[in-house]
Tab-separated table of C-alpha atoms in Angstrom:
chain	number	residue	atom	x	y	z
A	11	MET	CA	0.000	0.000	0.000
A	12	TYR	CA	1.485	3.316	-1.092
A	13	ASN	CA	1.134	6.471	0.990
A	14	LEU	CA	1.993	10.073	0.257
A	15	THR	CA	4.050	12.010	2.800
A	16	GLU	CA	2.926	15.510	3.781
A	17	ASP	CA	5.671	17.005	1.581
A	18	GLU	CA	4.681	14.852	-1.410
A	19	LYS	CA	1.045	15.872	-0.955
A	20	ASP	CA	2.028	19.532	-0.722
A	21	VAL	CA	4.085	19.411	-3.920
A	22	LEU	CA	1.387	17.560	-5.854
A	23	GLN	CA	-1.306	19.911	-4.539
A	24	GLU	CA	0.662	22.955	-5.674
A	25	LEU	CA	1.442	21.503	-9.108
A	26	MET	CA	-2.225	20.615	-9.451
A	27	ASN	CA	-3.191	24.118	-8.354
A	28	VAL	CA	-1.015	25.660	-11.078
A	29	ALA	CA	-2.333	23.219	-13.695
A	30	TYR	CA	-5.936	23.718	-12.648
A	31	GLY	CA	-5.603	27.498	-12.702
A	32	SER	CA	-4.650	27.432	-16.373
A	33	THR	CA	-7.349	24.862	-17.120
A	34	THR	CA	-10.039	26.937	-15.470
A	35	ALA	CA	-9.045	29.985	-17.488
A	36	VAL	CA	-9.441	28.004	-20.724
A	37	VAL	CA	-12.873	26.663	-19.694
A	38	ALA	CA	-13.988	30.048	-18.341
A	39	ASP	CA	-13.092	31.536	-21.693
A	40	MET	CA	-15.024	28.812	-23.505
A	41	LEU	CA	-18.118	29.366	-21.334
A	42	ASP	CA	-17.627	33.123	-21.035
A	43	ALA	CA	-18.000	32.786	-17.252
A	44	PHE	CA	-15.947	33.197	-14.070
A	45	ALA	CA	-15.063	30.148	-11.979
A	46	SER	CA	-14.005	30.098	-8.348
A	47	LEU	CA	-10.981	27.911	-7.642
A	48	SER	CA	-10.784	25.520	-4.708
A	49	ILE	CA	-7.861	23.768	-3.050
A	50	PRO	CA	-7.494	20.302	-4.598
A	51	ASN	CA	-7.910	17.327	-2.324
A	52	ILE	CA	-5.321	14.574	-2.794
A	53	GLU	CA	-5.432	11.048	-1.417
A	54	ILE	CA	-4.259	7.540	-2.186
A	55	MET	CA	-7.082	5.076	-1.641
A	56	ASN	CA	-8.464	1.697	-2.598
A	57	VAL	CA	-11.057	1.756	-5.368
A	58	SER	CA	-13.670	0.412	-2.925
A	59	GLN	CA	-13.126	3.516	-0.774
A	60	LEU	CA	-13.385	5.767	-3.821
A	61	LEU	CA	-16.673	4.153	-4.829
A	62	SER	CA	-18.078	4.597	-1.347
A	63	ASN	CA	-17.038	8.266	-1.521
A	64	PHE	CA	-18.989	8.605	-4.760
A	65	HIS	CA	-22.040	7.271	-2.970
A	66	SER	CA	-21.852	10.211	-0.575
A	67	LEU	CA	-22.436	12.633	-3.458
A	68	LYS	CA	-25.852	14.186	-3.010
A	69	ASN	CA	-27.492	13.911	-6.410
A	70	SER	CA	-28.880	10.626	-7.583
A	71	SER	CA	-27.683	10.805	-11.162
A	72	TYR	CA	-24.523	12.068	-12.769
A	73	PHE	CA	-23.125	12.461	-16.215
A	74	PHE	CA	-19.798	10.800	-16.070
A	75	ALA	CA	-17.025	11.237	-18.638
A	76	THR	CA	-13.591	9.625	-18.665
A	77	GLN	CA	-10.412	10.048	-20.661
A	78	THR	CA	-7.330	7.831	-20.507
A	79	PHE	CA	-3.881	9.423	-20.581
A	80	ASN	CA	-0.616	7.617	-21.320
A	81	GLY	CA	3.072	8.222	-20.681
A	82	GLU	CA	5.412	7.966	-17.669
A	83	PHE	CA	2.530	9.516	-15.762
A	84	ASN	CA	-0.538	7.556	-16.819
A	85	GLY	CA	-4.069	6.868	-15.725
A	86	GLU	CA	-7.539	8.191	-16.238
A	87	SER	CA	-9.334	11.473	-15.697
A	88	ALA	CA	-12.953	11.319	-14.635
A	89	PHE	CA	-15.322	14.261	-14.733
A	90	PHE	CA	-18.633	14.190	-12.881
A	91	ILE	CA	-21.338	16.710	-13.534
A	92	ASP	CA	-24.776	16.445	-11.939
A	93	GLU	CA	-28.023	16.691	-13.883
A	94	THR	CA	-28.921	20.151	-12.598
A	95	SER	CA	-25.558	21.502	-13.742
A	96	VAL	CA	-25.982	19.817	-17.103
A	97	HIS	CA	-29.320	21.577	-17.592
A	98	ASN	CA	-27.766	24.887	-16.509
A	99	LEU	CA	-24.920	24.294	-18.951
A	100	ALA	CA	-27.458	23.685	-21.729
A	101	THR	CA	-29.294	26.906	-20.860
A	102	HIS	CA	-26.039	28.871	-20.673
A	103	LEU	CA	-24.882	27.578	-24.060
A	104	GLU	CA	-28.414	27.848	-25.527
A	105	LEU	CA	-28.399	24.191	-26.570
A	106	GLU	CA	-31.636	22.640	-27.746
A	107	SER	CA	-31.113	18.925	-28.406
A	108	ASP	CA	-29.733	16.117	-26.217
A	109	ASP	CA	-27.128	15.387	-28.898
A	110	ASP	CA	-25.852	18.942	-28.658
A	111	LEU	CA	-25.693	18.597	-24.903
A	112	ASP	CA	-23.742	15.306	-25.031
A	113	ASP	CA	-21.397	16.965	-27.464
A	114	ALA	CA	-20.941	19.954	-25.124
A	115	ILE	CA	-20.194	17.690	-22.137
A	116	LEU	CA	-17.680	15.709	-24.186
A	117	GLU	CA	-15.991	18.887	-25.353
A	118	LEU	CA	-15.943	20.288	-21.815
A	119	THR	CA	-14.479	17.012	-20.529
A	120	ASN	CA	-11.928	16.918	-23.322
A	121	ILE	CA	-10.741	20.478	-22.631
A	122	LEU	CA	-10.817	20.072	-18.864
A	123	THR	CA	-9.036	16.761	-18.566
A	124	SER	CA	-6.562	17.173	-21.405
A	125	THR	CA	-5.526	20.700	-20.381
A	126	LEU	CA	-5.289	19.652	-16.751
A	127	THR	CA	-3.194	16.523	-17.290
A	128	THR	CA	-1.044	18.205	-19.961
A	129	LYS	CA	-0.255	21.094	-17.587
A	130	LEU	CA	0.281	18.758	-14.643
A	131	ALA	CA	2.608	16.544	-16.693
A	132	HIS	CA	4.437	19.648	-17.967
A	133	GLU	CA	4.976	20.865	-14.381
A	134	MET	CA	6.560	17.466	-13.673
A	135	GLY	CA	8.786	17.616	-16.746
A	136	THR	CA	7.011	14.931	-18.751
A	137	ALA	CA	4.301	14.613	-21.417
A	138	VAL	CA	1.110	12.603	-21.870
A	139	SER	CA	-1.007	11.426	-24.802
A	140	TYR	CA	-4.774	10.839	-24.804
A	141	SER	CA	-7.582	8.592	-25.862
A	142	LEU	CA	-10.928	10.015	-26.967
A	143	PRO	CA	-13.180	10.783	-24.009
A	144	CYS	CA	-16.312	8.713	-23.514
A	145	ILE	CA	-19.445	9.764	-21.690
A	146	SER	CA	-22.202	7.939	-19.863
A	147	LYS	CA	-25.037	8.822	-17.535
A	148	VAL	CA	-24.680	6.731	-14.395
A	149	PRO	CA	-27.060	6.455	-11.456
A	150	LEU	CA	-24.909	6.481	-8.302
A	151	GLU	CA	-26.076	3.018	-7.238
A	152	ASP	CA	-24.516	1.601	-10.428
A	153	ILE	CA	-21.219	3.446	-10.134
A	154	ALA	CA	-19.262	0.311	-9.138
A	155	ASP	CA	-20.139	-1.228	-12.507
A	156	VAL	CA	-18.358	1.502	-14.447
A	157	GLU	CA	-15.661	-0.302	-16.411
A	158	ALA	CA	-13.039	2.384	-15.794
A	159	PHE	CA	-12.935	1.621	-12.069
A	160	GLN	CA	-12.633	-2.119	-12.466
A	161	GLN	CA	-9.069	-1.945	-13.787
A	162	TYR	CA	-7.747	-0.227	-10.665
A	163	THR	CA	-7.052	-1.515	-7.153
A	164	GLN	CA	-5.288	1.378	-5.492
A	165	VAL	CA	-5.549	4.847	-6.977
A	166	ILE	CA	-4.237	8.307	-6.300
A	167	VAL	CA	-7.245	10.565	-6.342
A	168	ILE	CA	-6.752	14.217	-7.145
A	169	ASP	CA	-10.143	15.729	-6.634
A	170	THR	CA	-10.988	19.295	-7.506
A	171	GLN	CA	-14.211	21.202	-8.100
A	172	LEU	CA	-15.259	23.142	-11.149
A	173	ASN	CA	-17.535	25.852	-9.844
A	174	PHE	CA	-19.217	28.501	-11.978
A	175	GLN	CA	-21.333	30.153	-9.288
A	176	ASP	CA	-23.355	32.555	-11.416
A	177	GLN	CA	-24.304	29.875	-13.916
A	178	LYS	CA	-24.774	27.235	-11.166
A	179	ILE	CA	-22.564	24.751	-12.995
A	180	ASN	CA	-20.603	22.458	-10.677
A	181	GLY	CA	-18.459	19.493	-11.542
A	182	GLU	CA	-15.818	17.347	-9.954
A	183	ILE	CA	-12.639	16.101	-11.595
A	184	PHE	CA	-10.762	13.003	-10.468
A	185	ILE	CA	-7.378	11.893	-11.758
A	186	LEU	CA	-6.857	8.197	-11.188
A	187	THR	CA	-3.470	6.532	-11.549
A	188	LYS	CA	-2.205	2.984	-11.133
A	189	ASP	CA	0.581	1.590	-8.923
A	190	ASP	CA	3.463	2.048	-11.396
A	191	SER	CA	2.449	5.644	-11.960
A	192	ILE	CA	2.138	6.294	-8.218
A	193	GLN	CA	5.744	5.122	-7.726
A	194	TRP	CA	6.938	7.332	-10.610
A	195	LEU	CA	4.989	10.247	-9.183
A	196	LYS	CA	6.439	9.852	-5.668
A	197	THR	CA	9.995	9.861	-7.029
A	198	LYS	CA	9.275	12.920	-9.180
A	199	LEU	CA	7.640	14.892	-6.356
A	200	ASN	CA	10.619	14.278	-4.081
A	201	THR	CA	13.062	15.319	-6.811
A	202	ILE	CA	11.173	18.582	-7.343
A	203	LEU	CA	11.259	19.396	-3.634
A	204	GLU	CA	14.911	18.384	-3.176
A	205	GLU	CA	15.937	20.757	-5.971
A	206	LEU	CA	14.555	23.671	-3.941
A	207	ILE	CA	16.092	22.783	-0.578
B	24	MET	CA	13.572	45.980	2.424
B	25	LYS	CA	11.270	43.471	4.073
B	26	TYR	CA	9.301	40.859	2.130
B	27	LEU	CA	6.396	38.631	3.095
B	28	VAL	CA	5.627	35.438	1.166
B	29	THR	CA	2.094	34.155	1.784
B	30	ASP	CA	1.120	30.772	0.402
B	31	ASP	CA	-0.291	27.607	1.971
B	32	SER	CA	2.041	25.460	-0.113
B	33	LYS	CA	5.568	24.805	1.116
B	34	LEU	CA	6.658	24.158	-2.484
B	35	ALA	CA	5.260	27.512	-3.623
B	36	ARG	CA	6.949	29.381	-0.752
B	37	LEU	CA	10.313	27.658	-1.246
B	38	SER	CA	10.198	28.244	-4.984
B	39	LEU	CA	9.276	31.921	-4.644
B	40	ILE	CA	11.837	32.542	-1.894
B	41	LYS	CA	14.556	30.929	-4.019
B	42	SER	CA	13.762	33.298	-6.911
B	43	LEU	CA	13.483	36.264	-4.547
B	44	LYS	CA	16.808	35.545	-2.845
B	45	SER	CA	18.510	35.376	-6.225
B	46	GLN	CA	17.539	39.039	-6.681
B	47	VAL	CA	17.612	40.539	-3.192
B	48	GLY	CA	20.279	38.444	-1.461
B	49	ASP	CA	19.961	38.392	2.307
B	50	ALA	CA	16.937	40.674	2.652
B	51	GLU	CA	14.499	39.890	5.455
B	52	ILE	CA	11.851	37.460	4.170
B	53	PHE	CA	8.870	36.436	6.308
B	54	GLN	CA	6.543	33.542	5.544
B	55	ALA	CA	2.820	33.030	6.161
B	56	THR	CA	0.584	30.118	5.201
B	57	ASN	CA	-2.744	31.986	5.088
B	58	GLY	CA	-4.280	35.461	5.345
B	59	PHE	CA	-4.507	35.423	9.145
B	60	GLU	CA	-0.802	34.712	9.542
B	61	ALA	CA	0.026	37.392	6.975
B	62	ILE	CA	-2.004	39.951	8.938
B	63	GLU	CA	-0.233	39.001	12.186
B	64	ILE	CA	3.160	39.530	10.560
B	65	MET	CA	2.086	42.832	8.969
B	66	GLN	CA	0.985	44.099	12.391
B	67	LYS	CA	4.460	43.426	13.813
B	68	GLU	CA	6.742	44.184	10.859
B	69	LYS	CA	6.960	47.048	8.387
B	70	VAL	CA	6.831	44.896	5.275
B	71	ASP	CA	7.542	46.590	1.933
B	72	ILE	CA	6.447	43.919	-0.549
B	73	VAL	CA	3.896	41.160	0.030
B	74	PHE	CA	3.627	38.162	-2.297
B	75	LEU	CA	0.102	36.854	-1.834
B	76	ASP	CA	-1.525	33.645	-3.054
B	77	LEU	CA	-5.296	33.668	-3.606
B	78	THR	CA	-6.449	30.112	-2.907
B	79	MET	CA	-5.587	29.424	0.727
B	80	PRO	CA	-7.382	27.833	3.697
B	81	GLU	CA	-8.576	29.866	6.745
B	82	MET	CA	-8.398	33.231	4.982
B	83	ASN	CA	-7.857	33.484	1.230
B	84	GLY	CA	-5.982	36.174	-0.671
B	85	TYR	CA	-9.088	38.132	-1.705
B	86	GLU	CA	-10.095	38.513	1.951
B	87	ALA	CA	-6.585	39.239	3.186
B	88	LEU	CA	-5.608	41.807	0.551
B	89	PRO	CA	-7.679	44.822	1.774
B	90	LYS	CA	-6.876	43.987	5.394
B	91	LEU	CA	-3.144	43.985	4.677
B	92	LEU	CA	-3.431	47.382	2.998
B	93	GLU	CA	-5.444	48.707	5.957
B	94	ILE	CA	-2.492	47.853	8.201
B	95	ASN	CA	0.119	49.303	5.848
B	96	ASN	CA	-1.154	51.209	2.832
B	97	LYS	CA	2.386	51.776	1.588
B	98	ALA	CA	3.058	48.059	1.188
B	99	LYS	CA	3.079	46.768	-2.366
B	100	ILE	CA	1.007	43.656	-2.863
B	101	VAL	CA	1.922	41.246	-5.634
B	102	VAL	CA	-0.718	38.563	-6.117
B	103	VAL	CA	0.943	35.324	-7.191
B	104	SER	CA	-1.752	32.950	-8.315
B	105	ALA	CA	-2.573	30.035	-10.574
B	106	ASP	CA	-5.912	31.708	-11.280
B	107	VAL	CA	-5.278	33.505	-14.548
B	108	GLN	CA	-8.878	34.359	-15.372
B	109	VAL	CA	-9.328	37.960	-16.486
B	110	GLN	CA	-11.931	38.541	-13.752
B	111	ALA	CA	-9.523	37.336	-11.051
B	112	LYS	CA	-6.843	39.735	-12.290
B	113	GLN	CA	-9.299	42.651	-12.419
B	114	ARG	CA	-10.637	41.894	-8.962
B	115	VAL	CA	-7.248	41.906	-7.224
B	116	ILE	CA	-6.226	45.133	-8.947
B	117	GLU	CA	-9.526	46.700	-7.821
B	118	LEU	CA	-8.760	45.514	-4.283
B	119	GLY	CA	-5.447	47.385	-4.400
B	120	ALA	CA	-2.863	44.887	-5.589
B	121	GLN	CA	0.037	46.320	-7.551
B	122	LEU	CA	0.377	43.299	-9.827
B	123	HIS	CA	-1.130	39.916	-10.608
B	124	VAL	CA	1.477	37.337	-11.624
B	125	GLN	CA	0.924	33.770	-12.737
B	126	LYS	CA	2.539	30.990	-10.698
B	127	PRO	CA	5.247	29.781	-10.610
B	128	ILE	CA	7.727	32.666	-10.486
B	129	ASN	CA	11.160	31.759	-11.782
B	130	VAL	CA	14.275	33.908	-11.460
B	131	GLU	CA	13.706	35.807	-14.726
B	132	LYS	CA	10.087	36.568	-13.886
B	133	MET	CA	11.082	37.717	-10.397
B	134	GLN	CA	13.715	40.056	-11.837
B	135	GLU	CA	11.140	41.560	-14.207
B	136	LEU	CA	8.467	42.088	-11.571
B	137	LEU	CA	10.853	43.650	-9.048
B	138	GLU	CA	11.881	46.104	-11.748
B	139	ILE	CA	8.241	46.939	-12.465
B	140	ILE	CA	7.258	47.618	-8.856
């Protein structure tokens, strides 16, 4: 079982903060809206714990989009957006059909997750490549059946909120990585800190 | 000259202090991890330049900024943030910040911003 030290958490949180700041600006520009930034929460946990955390989310149904990223730092980004936010997004973008809305969520996910992981990888001196994002609407009681989670045992969860207050659009982004990537990440985080001390 | 570096992240503080020291040598540099700590230091020390993060626990940069200027209106506040949205930049300037700079600040960027302010 891997654990992150306080220093490793701090470094990853700050790198994520920098990456997320740039990501938010891109999405805010796309939506012509202002987002408030929150401090990312970072934890290593078993997938069973992650799934039980998902169950604590308030809404009963979420749109759920994932995108795999590959490289030295590899894993999967997951973006959750609740139904109310999806409807608010549709109103904000003046979308009329469900197809348009699916397309907008996919595009939002693509921009969010690819910008975020690209920036995060860049801050760590590496690069990542991507698969196409896929989207599904998942009732929370079925979340454990989502294929993406079944390939992981232990994951590092970087959880941050997308929050456009005026438009009432809220989402949550998770970056999930596997054991080999966690080991690579720990080494990298310590190198970054050691270079400053 | 006295400097205050306010950021909840140890990495961000160490990185900024390293760049700052490359330009100002052995100047007095204080550190705070949130707005409350920054205010406490400002009440005790006559700080000339404050580097202030926005996203922090306890008291964030938006809340701390006007309070820091209330204590010392001659202090120059440089907001150092990952939030590069136009509205965020406008808001901190309206609150009295001298500059808004995107994180992280390397040596070259530090040299430029010290020249500007």
